[in-house]
Amino acid sequence: MPDVDLRHRIVSAAIEAFRRSDFHSVGPAEVAALADVTVEQLTDAYPVWELLVVAVMDRWDNGARRRLWHLAEEQGAAAYLRARLESGLADPALVRIRIATLSAASAPSHPAAGWFRTQYEHAFDDVTLALVRDVLAGREPRGTSPRHAAEQLVALYEGLQLQAMLRDDADLLTGWDRAVARMRAGWGAVALV
């Protein structure tokens, strides 16, 4: 089997393993079994576990970002992030692994910290750019600071996901809609000053 096909199979198996179990409990043996390869074949393809995690995040999380990006273009940053929240409700394992890798991104000694941090910065910059376009298109109030609005939207996006994972009574989408409406009112008030 060519390396590309083998790696594709291993990444697919790793995504399935992370869907079935907690991120921290999945290891090479579980992934190899699901991929129907030996642990040696897995480690030949991904000699460092973190390289496999990077490949998983590149396909899974970045794939979701690319698949939903048209909403940012058509409906704005808030609609795009709301769709990402809905996607997370449908696939909670992706949210769990995203949160785990955010922690890794903040640990300078983690082998993949640089990649995770760069991905986070790109995602934040995407939201900022979408908000620039939103202001220009009139979807958000003129005078809104796209950078500050991105800080608020991303903080809300991440915070509500974490609460939804930890609180049984959390209503993720209703909380999002309510908070975004209040933020927009604030952005509009600032724009008038």
JSON list of C-alpha atoms in Angstrom, two decimals, residues 1-13 35 37 41 44-46 52 55 59:
[
{"chain": "A", "resi": 1, "resn": "MET", "atom": "CA", "xyz": [0.00, 0.00, 0.00]},
{"chain": "A", "resi": 2, "resn": "PRO", "atom": "CA", "xyz": [1.47, 3.44, -0.91]},
{"chain": "A", "resi": 3, "resn": "ASP", "atom": "CA", "xyz": [2.37, 5.64, 2.05]},
{"chain": "A", "resi": 4, "resn": "VAL", "atom": "CA", "xyz": [-0.32, 8.18, 1.14]},
{"chain": "A", "resi": 5, "resn": "ASP", "atom": "CA", "xyz": [-3.03, 5.52, 1.28]},
{"chain": "A", "resi": 6, "resn": "LEU", "atom": "CA", "xyz": [-1.63, 4.09, 4.51]},
{"chain": "A", "resi": 7, "resn": "ARG", "atom": "CA", "xyz": [-1.51, 7.51, 6.15]},
{"chain": "A", "resi": 8, "resn": "HIS", "atom": "CA", "xyz": [-5.03, 8.30, 4.99]},
{"chain": "A", "resi": 9, "resn": "ARG", "atom": "CA", "xyz": [-6.27, 5.03, 6.52]},
{"chain": "A", "resi": 10, "resn": "ILE", "atom": "CA", "xyz": [-4.43, 5.69, 9.77]},
{"chain": "A", "resi": 11, "resn": "VAL", "atom": "CA", "xyz": [-5.79, 9.24, 10.08]},
{"chain": "A", "resi": 12, "resn": "SER", "atom": "CA", "xyz": [-9.33, 7.98, 9.40]},
{"chain": "A", "resi": 13, "resn": "ALA", "atom": "CA", "xyz": [-8.88, 5.30, 12.05]},
{"chain": "A", "resi": 35, "resn": "ALA", "atom": "CA", "xyz": [-6.84, 0.92, 10.66]},
{"chain": "A", "resi": 37, "resn": "VAL", "atom": "CA", "xyz": [-2.42, -2.27, 10.43]},
{"chain": "A", "resi": 41, "resn": "GLN", "atom": "CA", "xyz": [3.23, 0.16, 10.37]},
{"chain": "A", "resi": 44, "resn": "ASP", "atom": "CA", "xyz": [6.60, 3.87, 10.45]},
{"chain": "A", "resi": 45, "resn": "ALA", "atom": "CA", "xyz": [3.99, 6.22, 8.96]},
{"chain": "A", "resi": 46, "resn": "TYR", "atom": "CA", "xyz": [3.87, 8.50, 12.03]},
{"chain": "A", "resi": 52, "resn": "LEU", "atom": "CA", "xyz": [-0.57, 11.83, 13.82]},
{"chain": "A", "resi": 55, "resn": "ALA", "atom": "CA", "xyz": [-2.68, 15.09, 10.70]},
{"chain": "A", "resi": 59, "resn": "ARG", "atom": "CA", "xyz": [-8.19, 16.82, 8.26]}
]
